[in-house]
Coordinates of C-alpha atoms in Angstrom, one line a residue:
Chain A
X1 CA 49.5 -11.4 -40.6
X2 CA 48.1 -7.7 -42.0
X3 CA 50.1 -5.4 -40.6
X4 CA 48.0 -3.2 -38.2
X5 CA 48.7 0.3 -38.6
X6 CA 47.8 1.1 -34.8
X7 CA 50.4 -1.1 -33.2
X8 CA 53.7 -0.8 -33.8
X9 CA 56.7 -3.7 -34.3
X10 CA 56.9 -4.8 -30.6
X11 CA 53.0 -4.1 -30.8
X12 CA 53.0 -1.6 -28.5
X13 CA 49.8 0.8 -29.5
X14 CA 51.8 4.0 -31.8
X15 CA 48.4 5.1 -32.9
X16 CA 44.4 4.9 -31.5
X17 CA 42.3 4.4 -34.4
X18 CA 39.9 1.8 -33.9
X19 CA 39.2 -1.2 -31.0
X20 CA 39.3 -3.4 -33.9
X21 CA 42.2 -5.4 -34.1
X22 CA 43.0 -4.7 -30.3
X23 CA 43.4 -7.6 -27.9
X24 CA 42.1 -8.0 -24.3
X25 CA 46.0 -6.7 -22.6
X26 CA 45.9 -3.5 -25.1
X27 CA 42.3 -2.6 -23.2
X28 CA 43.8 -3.7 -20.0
X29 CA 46.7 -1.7 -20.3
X30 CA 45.2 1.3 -20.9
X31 CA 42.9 0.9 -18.3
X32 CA 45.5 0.0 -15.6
X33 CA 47.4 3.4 -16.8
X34 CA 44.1 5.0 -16.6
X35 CA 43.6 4.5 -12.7
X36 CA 47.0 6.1 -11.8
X37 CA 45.9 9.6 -13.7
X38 CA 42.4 9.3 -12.4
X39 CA 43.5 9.9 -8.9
X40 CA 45.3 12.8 -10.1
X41 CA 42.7 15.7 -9.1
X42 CA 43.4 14.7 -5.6
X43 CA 46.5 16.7 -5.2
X44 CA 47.3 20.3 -5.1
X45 CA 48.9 20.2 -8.7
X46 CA 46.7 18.3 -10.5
X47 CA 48.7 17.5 -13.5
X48 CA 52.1 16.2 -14.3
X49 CA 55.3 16.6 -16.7
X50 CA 55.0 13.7 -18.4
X51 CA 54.8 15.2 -22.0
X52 CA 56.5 18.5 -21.4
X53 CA 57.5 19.7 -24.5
X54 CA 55.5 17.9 -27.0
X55 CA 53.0 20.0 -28.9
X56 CA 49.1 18.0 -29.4
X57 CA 47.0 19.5 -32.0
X58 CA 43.3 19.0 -31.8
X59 CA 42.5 18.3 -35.5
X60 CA 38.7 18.3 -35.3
X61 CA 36.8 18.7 -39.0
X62 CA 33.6 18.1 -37.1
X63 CA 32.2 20.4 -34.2
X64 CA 32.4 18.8 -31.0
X65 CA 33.3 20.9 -27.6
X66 CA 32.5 18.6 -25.3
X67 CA 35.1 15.8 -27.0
X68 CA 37.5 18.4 -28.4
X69 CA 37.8 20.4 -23.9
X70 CA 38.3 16.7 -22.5
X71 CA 40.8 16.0 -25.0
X72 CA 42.7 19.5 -24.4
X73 CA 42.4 19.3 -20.8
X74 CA 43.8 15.2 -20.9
X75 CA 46.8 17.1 -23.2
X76 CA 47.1 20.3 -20.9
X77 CA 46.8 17.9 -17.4
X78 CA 50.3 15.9 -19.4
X79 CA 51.9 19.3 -19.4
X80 CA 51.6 19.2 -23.5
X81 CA 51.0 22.2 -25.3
X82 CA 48.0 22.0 -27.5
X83 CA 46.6 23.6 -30.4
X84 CA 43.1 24.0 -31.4
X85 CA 42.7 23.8 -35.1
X86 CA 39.0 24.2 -36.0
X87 CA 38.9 23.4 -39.6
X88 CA 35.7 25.1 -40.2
X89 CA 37.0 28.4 -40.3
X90 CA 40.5 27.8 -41.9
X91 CA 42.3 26.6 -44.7
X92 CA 40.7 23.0 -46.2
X93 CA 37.5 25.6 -46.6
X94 CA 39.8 27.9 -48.5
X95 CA 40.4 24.4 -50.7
X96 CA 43.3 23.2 -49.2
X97 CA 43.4 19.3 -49.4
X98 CA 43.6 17.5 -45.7
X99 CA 47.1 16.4 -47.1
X100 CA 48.3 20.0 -47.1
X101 CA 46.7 21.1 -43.7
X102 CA 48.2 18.0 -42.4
X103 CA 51.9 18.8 -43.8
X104 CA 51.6 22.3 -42.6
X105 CA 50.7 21.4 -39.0
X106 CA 53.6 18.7 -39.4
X107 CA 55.8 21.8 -40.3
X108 CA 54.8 23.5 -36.9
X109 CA 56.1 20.1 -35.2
X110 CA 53.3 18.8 -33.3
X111 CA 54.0 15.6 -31.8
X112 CA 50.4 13.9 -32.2
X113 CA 47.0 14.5 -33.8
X114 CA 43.6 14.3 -32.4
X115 CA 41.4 13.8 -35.5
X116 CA 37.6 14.2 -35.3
X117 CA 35.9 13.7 -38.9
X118 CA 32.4 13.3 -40.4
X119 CA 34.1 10.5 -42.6
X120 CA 34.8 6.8 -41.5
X121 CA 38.3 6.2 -41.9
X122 CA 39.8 10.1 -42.1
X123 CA 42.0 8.5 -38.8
X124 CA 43.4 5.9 -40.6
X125 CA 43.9 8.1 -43.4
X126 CA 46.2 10.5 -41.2
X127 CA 47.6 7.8 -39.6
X128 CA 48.9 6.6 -42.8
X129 CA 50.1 10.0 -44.2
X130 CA 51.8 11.4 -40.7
X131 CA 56.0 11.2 -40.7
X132 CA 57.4 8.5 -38.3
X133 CA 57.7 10.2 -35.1
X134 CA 53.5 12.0 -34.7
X135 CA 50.7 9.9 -33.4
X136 CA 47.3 10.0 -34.1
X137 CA 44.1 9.3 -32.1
X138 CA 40.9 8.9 -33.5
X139 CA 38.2 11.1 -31.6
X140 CA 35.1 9.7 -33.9
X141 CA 34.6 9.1 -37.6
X142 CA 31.5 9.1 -38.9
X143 CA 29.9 6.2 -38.1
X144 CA 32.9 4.2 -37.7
X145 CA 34.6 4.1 -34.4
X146 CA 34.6 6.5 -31.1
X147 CA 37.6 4.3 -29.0
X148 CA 38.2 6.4 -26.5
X149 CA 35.2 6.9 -25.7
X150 CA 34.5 3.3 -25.6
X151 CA 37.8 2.8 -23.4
X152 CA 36.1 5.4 -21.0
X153 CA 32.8 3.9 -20.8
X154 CA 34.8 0.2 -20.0
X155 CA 36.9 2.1 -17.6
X156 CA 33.6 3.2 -15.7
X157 CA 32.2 -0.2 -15.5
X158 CA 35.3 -1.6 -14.3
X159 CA 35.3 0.8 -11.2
X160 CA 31.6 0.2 -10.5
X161 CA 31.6 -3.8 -11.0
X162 CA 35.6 -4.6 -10.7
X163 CA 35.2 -8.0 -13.6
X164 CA 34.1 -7.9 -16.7
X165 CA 33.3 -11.9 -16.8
X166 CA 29.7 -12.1 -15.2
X167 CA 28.4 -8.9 -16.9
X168 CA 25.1 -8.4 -19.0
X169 CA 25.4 -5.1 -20.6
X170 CA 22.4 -3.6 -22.5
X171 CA 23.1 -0.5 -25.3
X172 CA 19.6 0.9 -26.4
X173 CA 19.5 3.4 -28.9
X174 CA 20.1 4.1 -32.6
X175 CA 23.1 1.6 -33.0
X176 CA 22.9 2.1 -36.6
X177 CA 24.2 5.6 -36.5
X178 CA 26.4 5.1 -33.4
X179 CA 30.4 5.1 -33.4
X180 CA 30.3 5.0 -30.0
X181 CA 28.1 2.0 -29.9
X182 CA 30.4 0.0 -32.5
X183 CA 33.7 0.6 -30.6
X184 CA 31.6 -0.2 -27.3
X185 CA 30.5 -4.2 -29.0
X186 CA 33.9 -4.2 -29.9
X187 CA 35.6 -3.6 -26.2
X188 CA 32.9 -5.6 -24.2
X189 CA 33.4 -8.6 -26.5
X190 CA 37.5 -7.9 -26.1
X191 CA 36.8 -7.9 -22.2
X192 CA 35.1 -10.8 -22.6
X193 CA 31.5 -10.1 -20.9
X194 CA 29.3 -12.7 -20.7
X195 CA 26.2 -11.1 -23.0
X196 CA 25.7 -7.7 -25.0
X197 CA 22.2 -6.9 -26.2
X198 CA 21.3 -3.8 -28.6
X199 CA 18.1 -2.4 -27.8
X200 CA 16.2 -0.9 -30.7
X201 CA 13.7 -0.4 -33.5
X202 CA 14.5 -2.3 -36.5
X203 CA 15.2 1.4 -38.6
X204 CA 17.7 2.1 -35.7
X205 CA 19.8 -1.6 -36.1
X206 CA 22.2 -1.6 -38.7
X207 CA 21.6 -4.8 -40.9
X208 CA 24.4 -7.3 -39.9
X209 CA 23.7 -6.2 -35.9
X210 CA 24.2 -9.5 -34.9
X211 CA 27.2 -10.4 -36.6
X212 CA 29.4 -7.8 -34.4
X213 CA 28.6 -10.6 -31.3
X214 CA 25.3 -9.5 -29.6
X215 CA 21.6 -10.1 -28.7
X216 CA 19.3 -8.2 -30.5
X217 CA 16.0 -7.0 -28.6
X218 CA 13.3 -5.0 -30.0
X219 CA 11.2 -4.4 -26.2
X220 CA 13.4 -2.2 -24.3
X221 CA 12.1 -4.2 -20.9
X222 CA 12.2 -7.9 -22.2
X223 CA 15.7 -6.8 -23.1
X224 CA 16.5 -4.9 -19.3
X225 CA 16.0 -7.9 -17.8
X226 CA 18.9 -8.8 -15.0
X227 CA 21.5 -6.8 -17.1
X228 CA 24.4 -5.5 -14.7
X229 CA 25.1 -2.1 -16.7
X230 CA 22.9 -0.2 -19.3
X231 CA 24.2 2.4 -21.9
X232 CA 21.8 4.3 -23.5
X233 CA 22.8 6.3 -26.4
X234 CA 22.0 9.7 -27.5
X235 CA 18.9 10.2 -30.3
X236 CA 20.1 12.5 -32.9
X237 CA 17.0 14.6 -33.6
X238 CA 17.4 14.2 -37.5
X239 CA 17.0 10.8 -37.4
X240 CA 13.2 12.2 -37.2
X241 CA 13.4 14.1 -40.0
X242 CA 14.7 10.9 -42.0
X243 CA 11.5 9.4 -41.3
X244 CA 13.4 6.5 -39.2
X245 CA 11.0 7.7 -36.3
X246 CA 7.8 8.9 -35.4
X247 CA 8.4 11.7 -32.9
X248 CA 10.9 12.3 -30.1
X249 CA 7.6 11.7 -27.8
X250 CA 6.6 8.1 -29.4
X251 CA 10.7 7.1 -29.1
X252 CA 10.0 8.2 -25.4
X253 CA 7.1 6.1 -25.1
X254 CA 8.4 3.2 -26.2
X255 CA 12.3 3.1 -26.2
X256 CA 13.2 6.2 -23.3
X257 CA 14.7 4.7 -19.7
X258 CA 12.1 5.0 -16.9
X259 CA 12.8 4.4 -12.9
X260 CA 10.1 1.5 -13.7
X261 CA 11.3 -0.2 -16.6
X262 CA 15.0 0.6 -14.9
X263 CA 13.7 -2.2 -12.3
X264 CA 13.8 -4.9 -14.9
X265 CA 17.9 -4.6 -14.6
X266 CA 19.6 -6.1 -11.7
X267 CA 19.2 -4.0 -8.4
X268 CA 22.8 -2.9 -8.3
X269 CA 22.9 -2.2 -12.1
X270 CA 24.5 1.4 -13.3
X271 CA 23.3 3.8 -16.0
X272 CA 25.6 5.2 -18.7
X273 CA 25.2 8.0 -21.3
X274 CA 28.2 9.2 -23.5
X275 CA 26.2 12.5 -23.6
X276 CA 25.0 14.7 -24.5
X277 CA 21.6 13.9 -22.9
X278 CA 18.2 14.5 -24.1
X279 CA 15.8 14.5 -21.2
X280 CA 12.7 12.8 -21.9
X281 CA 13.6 11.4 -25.5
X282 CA 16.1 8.3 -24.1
X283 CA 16.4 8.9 -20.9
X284 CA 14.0 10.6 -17.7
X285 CA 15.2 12.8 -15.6
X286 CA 14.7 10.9 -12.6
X287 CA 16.8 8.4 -14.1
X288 CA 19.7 11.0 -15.4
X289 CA 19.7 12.1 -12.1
X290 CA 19.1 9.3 -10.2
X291 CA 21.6 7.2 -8.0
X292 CA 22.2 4.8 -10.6
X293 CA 23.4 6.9 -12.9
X294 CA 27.3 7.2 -13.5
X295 CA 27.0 10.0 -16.5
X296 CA 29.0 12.5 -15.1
X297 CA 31.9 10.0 -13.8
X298 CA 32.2 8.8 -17.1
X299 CA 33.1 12.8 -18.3
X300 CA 35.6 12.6 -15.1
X301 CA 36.9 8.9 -16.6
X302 CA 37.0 10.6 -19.9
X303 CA 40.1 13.0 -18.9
X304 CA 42.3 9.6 -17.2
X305 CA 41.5 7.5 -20.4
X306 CA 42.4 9.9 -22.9
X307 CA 45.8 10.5 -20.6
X308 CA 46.5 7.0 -20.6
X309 CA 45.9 7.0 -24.6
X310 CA 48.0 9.8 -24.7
X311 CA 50.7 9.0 -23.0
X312 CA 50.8 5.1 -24.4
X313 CA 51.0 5.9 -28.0
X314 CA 53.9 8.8 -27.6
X315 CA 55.6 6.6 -25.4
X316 CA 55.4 3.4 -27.9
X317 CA 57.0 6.2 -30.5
X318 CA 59.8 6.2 -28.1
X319 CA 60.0 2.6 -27.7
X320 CA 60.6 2.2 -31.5
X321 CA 62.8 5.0 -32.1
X322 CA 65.0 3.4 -29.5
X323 CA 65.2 0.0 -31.2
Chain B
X1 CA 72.6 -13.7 -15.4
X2 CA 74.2 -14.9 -12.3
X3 CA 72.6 -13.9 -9.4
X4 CA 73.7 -14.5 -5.9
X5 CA 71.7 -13.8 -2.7
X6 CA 73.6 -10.6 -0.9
X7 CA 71.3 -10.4 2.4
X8 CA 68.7 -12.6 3.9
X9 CA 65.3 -11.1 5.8
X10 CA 66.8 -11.1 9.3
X11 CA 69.4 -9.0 8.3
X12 CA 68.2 -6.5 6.5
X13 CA 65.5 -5.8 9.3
X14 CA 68.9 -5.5 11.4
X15 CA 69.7 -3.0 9.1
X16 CA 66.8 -1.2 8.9
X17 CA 66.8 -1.0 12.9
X18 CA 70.5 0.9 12.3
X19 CA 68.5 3.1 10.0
X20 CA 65.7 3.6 12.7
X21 CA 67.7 5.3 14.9
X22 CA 70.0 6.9 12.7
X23 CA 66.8 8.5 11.2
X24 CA 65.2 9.5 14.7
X25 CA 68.6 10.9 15.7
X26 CA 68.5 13.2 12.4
X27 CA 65.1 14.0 13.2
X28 CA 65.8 15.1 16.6
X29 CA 68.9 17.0 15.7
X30 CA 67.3 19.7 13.0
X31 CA 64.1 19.5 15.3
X32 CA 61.4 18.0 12.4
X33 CA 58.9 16.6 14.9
X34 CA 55.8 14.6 14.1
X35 CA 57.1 13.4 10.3
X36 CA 55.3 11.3 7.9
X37 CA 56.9 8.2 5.9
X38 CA 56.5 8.2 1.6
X39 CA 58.2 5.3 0.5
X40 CA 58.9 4.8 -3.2
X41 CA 57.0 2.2 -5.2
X42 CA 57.7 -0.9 -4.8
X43 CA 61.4 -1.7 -3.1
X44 CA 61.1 1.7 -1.1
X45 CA 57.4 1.0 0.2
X46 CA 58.9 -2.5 1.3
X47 CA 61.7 -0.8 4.0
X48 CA 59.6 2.1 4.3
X49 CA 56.9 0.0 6.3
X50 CA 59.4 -1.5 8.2
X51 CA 61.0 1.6 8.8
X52 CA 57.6 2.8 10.2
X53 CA 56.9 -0.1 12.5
X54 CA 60.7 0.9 14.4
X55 CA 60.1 4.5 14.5
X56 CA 56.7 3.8 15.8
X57 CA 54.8 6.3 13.4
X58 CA 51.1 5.3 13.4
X59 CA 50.0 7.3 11.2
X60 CA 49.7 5.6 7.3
X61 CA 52.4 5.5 4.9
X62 CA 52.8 7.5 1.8
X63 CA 53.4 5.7 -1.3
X64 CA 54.8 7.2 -4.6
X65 CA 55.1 5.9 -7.7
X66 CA 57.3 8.0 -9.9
X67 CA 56.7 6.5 -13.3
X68 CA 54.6 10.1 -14.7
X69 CA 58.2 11.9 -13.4
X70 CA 60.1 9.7 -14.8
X71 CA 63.2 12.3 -17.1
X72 CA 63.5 9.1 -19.4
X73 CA 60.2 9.0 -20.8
X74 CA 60.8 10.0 -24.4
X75 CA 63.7 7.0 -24.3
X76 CA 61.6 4.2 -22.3
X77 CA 58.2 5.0 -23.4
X78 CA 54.9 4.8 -20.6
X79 CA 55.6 2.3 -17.8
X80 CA 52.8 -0.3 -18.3
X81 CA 52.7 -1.3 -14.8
X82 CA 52.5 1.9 -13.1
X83 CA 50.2 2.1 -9.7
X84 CA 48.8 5.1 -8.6
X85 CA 50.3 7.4 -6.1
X86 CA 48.9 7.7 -2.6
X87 CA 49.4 9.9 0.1
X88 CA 47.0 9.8 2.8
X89 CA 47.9 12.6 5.0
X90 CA 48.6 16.7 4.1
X91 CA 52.1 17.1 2.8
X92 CA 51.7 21.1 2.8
X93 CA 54.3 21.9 5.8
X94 CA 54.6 18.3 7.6
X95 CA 58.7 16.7 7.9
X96 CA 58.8 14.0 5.7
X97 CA 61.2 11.3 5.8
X98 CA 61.2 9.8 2.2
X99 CA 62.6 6.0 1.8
X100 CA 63.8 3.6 -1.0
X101 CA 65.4 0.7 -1.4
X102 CA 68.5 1.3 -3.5
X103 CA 70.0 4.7 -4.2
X104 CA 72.4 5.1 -7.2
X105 CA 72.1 8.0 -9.8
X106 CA 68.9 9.8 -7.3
X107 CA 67.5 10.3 -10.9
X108 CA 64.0 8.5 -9.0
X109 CA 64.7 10.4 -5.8
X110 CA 64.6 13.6 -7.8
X111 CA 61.4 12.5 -9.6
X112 CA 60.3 12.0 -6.2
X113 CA 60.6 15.1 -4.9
X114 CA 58.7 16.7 -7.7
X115 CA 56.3 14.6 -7.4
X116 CA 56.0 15.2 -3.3
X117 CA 55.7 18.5 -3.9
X118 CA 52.8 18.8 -6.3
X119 CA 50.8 17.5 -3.3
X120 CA 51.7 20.2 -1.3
X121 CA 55.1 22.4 0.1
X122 CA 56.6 19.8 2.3
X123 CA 58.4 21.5 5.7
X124 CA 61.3 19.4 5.3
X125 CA 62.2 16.4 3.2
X126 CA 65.5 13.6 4.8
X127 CA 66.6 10.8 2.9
X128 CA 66.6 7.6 4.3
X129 CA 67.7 4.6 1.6
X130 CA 68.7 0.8 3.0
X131 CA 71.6 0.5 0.5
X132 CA 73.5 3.6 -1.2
X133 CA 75.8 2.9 -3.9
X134 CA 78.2 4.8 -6.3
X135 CA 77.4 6.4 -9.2
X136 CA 75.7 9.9 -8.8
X137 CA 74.7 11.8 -11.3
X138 CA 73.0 14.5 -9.4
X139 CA 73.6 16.6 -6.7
X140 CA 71.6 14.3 -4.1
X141 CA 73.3 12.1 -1.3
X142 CA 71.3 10.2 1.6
X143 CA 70.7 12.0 5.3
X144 CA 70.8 8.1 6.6
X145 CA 71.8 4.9 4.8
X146 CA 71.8 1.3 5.9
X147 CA 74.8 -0.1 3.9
X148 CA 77.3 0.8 1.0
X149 CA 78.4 -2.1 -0.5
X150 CA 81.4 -1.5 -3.0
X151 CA 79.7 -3.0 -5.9
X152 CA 81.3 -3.2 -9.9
X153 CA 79.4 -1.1 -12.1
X154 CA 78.1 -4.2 -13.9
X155 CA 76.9 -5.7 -10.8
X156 CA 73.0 -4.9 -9.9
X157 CA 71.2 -5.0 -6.6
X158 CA 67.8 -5.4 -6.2
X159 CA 65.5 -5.7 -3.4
X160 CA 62.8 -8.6 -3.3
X161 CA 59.8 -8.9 -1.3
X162 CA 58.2 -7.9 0.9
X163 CA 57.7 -11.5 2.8
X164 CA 60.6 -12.2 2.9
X165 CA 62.8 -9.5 2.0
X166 CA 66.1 -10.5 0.1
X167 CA 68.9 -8.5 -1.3
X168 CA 70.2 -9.6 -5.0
X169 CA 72.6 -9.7 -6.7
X170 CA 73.5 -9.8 -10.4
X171 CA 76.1 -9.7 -13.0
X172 CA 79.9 -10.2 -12.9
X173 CA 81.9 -8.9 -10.3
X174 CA 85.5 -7.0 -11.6
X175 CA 88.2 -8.3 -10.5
X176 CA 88.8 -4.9 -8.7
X177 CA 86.0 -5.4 -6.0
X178 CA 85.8 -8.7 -5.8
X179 CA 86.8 -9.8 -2.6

């Protein structure tokens, strides 16, 4: 078998690159983890020593706040130290190779990277490169994988609908240009849900669509019909400017979730966003704010998952430093 | 492994009555009225429901699981089956009477009491455990337990449950304690 470079000899997860690769107890793992931290902000002291000591560096090449806070405050909430290297403004733009930067942050003995990179595979490629002893989680690479967000979105729907058996779950959006909605094919299929569909305009579908294990549908209603959970994903505005799409108003008209065509989906079904939103270009207000919608759970969800992630692949580096 | 039955149900809810009013007796002494139970995940939870039901506390127990406390971590790695803790009343200033099953090294008991107290400043804390054996390696003893069984340092006990409860246990007895 190919050794995969995210699990480790007793094939505990060391790393968290990718979904691929993972099997249904690695999801269910983290999830179960996930609970326990998620009724953390209960308490008076709302984090807890679990990684004392360790140092997590946020390694993000690729501007993100909202990813790059939840991941700090997940490290901060562990009792982790964490440092924010924004590559922008340092040394790779001074010509330092990633190799380098990545040696010299090894030299300030951080325990784990959180990498965030405009090219697919720049994970991996850390993963490979770090000594024994650092892990490395993949916070989104290019178009390639987003797994912890993925893990969160799952992580939502399981509090909302408990098993993942009878579920139809729609993803409408540009999946061609989505991380977020590869790693989220991959971990519905892993759950083992009864149906995904994609929901798009042919520009928006990447070729081999139906070959990741879903339903292609082109109406946005034919394609909302009894589905249990739907996740809408965010429209980049250049995807305009690529010619891909008419206008943000035209996507609106024809592709954007209304209260009306919401009523297509299953009474009880739940609405889901990785954010940001844009208002009016995917998604109305009415349904953004609306009591189906779970958006700003799956931020809360975020902090538990990436906990659990956390905690999992430093604790596997244990493990094996043990045997 | 060998493994021999040490106590059958009926007699360890004996014991546990022995604890019962041991505990109220403690409680009534230092003058910590009105406490709350927190048993610890799963053994603990086990004899501290019982425990509850002779006291005749009504109020819900606490339940803690210790596994994000745990001083071990960076030898044993994440606990994979760890359950959220719950503690369904205000621990800021109530008595609590905190309960396991089997108290050895009181590495988990001190775990425990960090943990109690990032819900809140506890008035007091007493430490009830059904069986208390050798082998301390902190400065932590039980206010009330059930039995001290002279057990061989290779020799395990473990409590199984919760219907019925069972005492067990495992490994070879030295020829020192055996009797």
């Amino acid at each position: 078998m190919k050794h995969d470079l995210q699990l480790n000899q007793a094939g505990e997860l060391r790393h968290f690159l990718t979904i691929e690769g993972l099997r249904r107890p690695h999801l269910e793992q983290i999830l179960d983890i996930a609970e326990s931290f998620a009724a953390l902000p209960g308490r008076q002291v709302k984090k807890v020593p679990l990684l004392r000591g360790r140092i997590i560096t946020n390694l993000f090449f690729e501007n993100s706040t909202r990813t790059r806070t939840t991941f700090e405050l997940a490290a901060k909430l562990l009792s982790a130290d964490v440092i924010n290297f924004n590559v922008g403004v340092s040394a790779t733009s001074k010509g330092e190779t990633l190799l380098d930067t990545l040696r010299n942050l090894e030299a300030m003995h951080s325990d784990m990277f959180v990498v965030r990179h405009s090219h697919s595979g720049a994970a991996h490629f850390i993963a490979r490169h770090v000594n024994p002893g650092v892990s490395v989680i993949n916070a989104g690479d290019g178009w390639h994988a987003h797994p912890t967000q993925a893990v969160l979105d799952m992580f939502t729907i399981r509090k909302h609908k408990g098993d993942f058996t009878p579920l139809r779950v729609a993803i409408v959006g540009d999946i061609q240009h989505s991380r977020v909605a590869r790693s989220q094919i991959m971990a519905l299929n892993t759950l083992g849900v009864t149906e995904v569909r994609v929901i798009a305009p042919c520009t928006l579908l990447p070729a081999e669509a139906r070959s990741l294990g879903v339903h292609v549908y082109h109406d946005l209603e034919t394609g909302l019909e009894e589905v249990d959970v739907v996740i809408m994903l965010r429209l980049q505005r250049e995807r305009m400017d690529g010619a891909l799409l008419p206008s943000a108003h035209e996507y609106f008209q024809l592709y954007g979730l209304t209260e009306k065509r919401l009523q297509r989906a299953r009474p009880d079904a739940i609405v889901m966003h990785p954010g940001p939103i844009n208002r009016g270009v995917e998604i109305a207000s009415e349904v953004a704010d609306g009591s189906r919608s779970v958006i700003l759970q799956q931020v809360s969800y975020g902090i538990a998952v990436r906990m659990a992630v956390m905690s999992l692949t430093l604790g596997a580096r244990a493990g094996e430093q043990r045997g | 492994m060998s493994t021999r039955i040490f106590l059958q149900h009926e007699a360890i809810l004996d014991l546990i009555q022995g604890m019962a009013r041991l505990t109220r007796q403690q409680l009534e002494e230092r003058g910590f009225h009105q406490p709350a139970i927190i048993g610890i995940h799963t053994g603990g939870v086990w004899v501290a429901q019982e425990l509850k039901r002779q006291l005749g506390i009504a109020e819900p127990l606490g339940e803690l699981d210790i596994s994000f406390y745990r001083d071990d971590f960076t030898r044993i790695g994440m606990n994979p089956q760890v359950k959220p803790s719950r503690i369904p009343f205000e621990v800021e200033d109530r008595h609590i009477v905190l309960v396991d099953d089997v108290i050895q090294s009181c590495r988990t008991i001190r775990a425990a009491m960090n943990e109690i107290f990032d819900f809140g400043r506890p008035a007091s804390i007493l430490l009830v455990t059904l069986i208390e054996r050798s082998g301390r390696e902190l400065p932590i003893q039980p206010d009330v337990s059930g039995l001290q069984p002279p057990l061989a340092d290779e020799e395990h006990i473990r409590l199984e449950g919760p219907d019925p409860l069972e005492l067990r246990i495992s490994g070879q007895a030295s020829a020192r304690n055996t009797p």
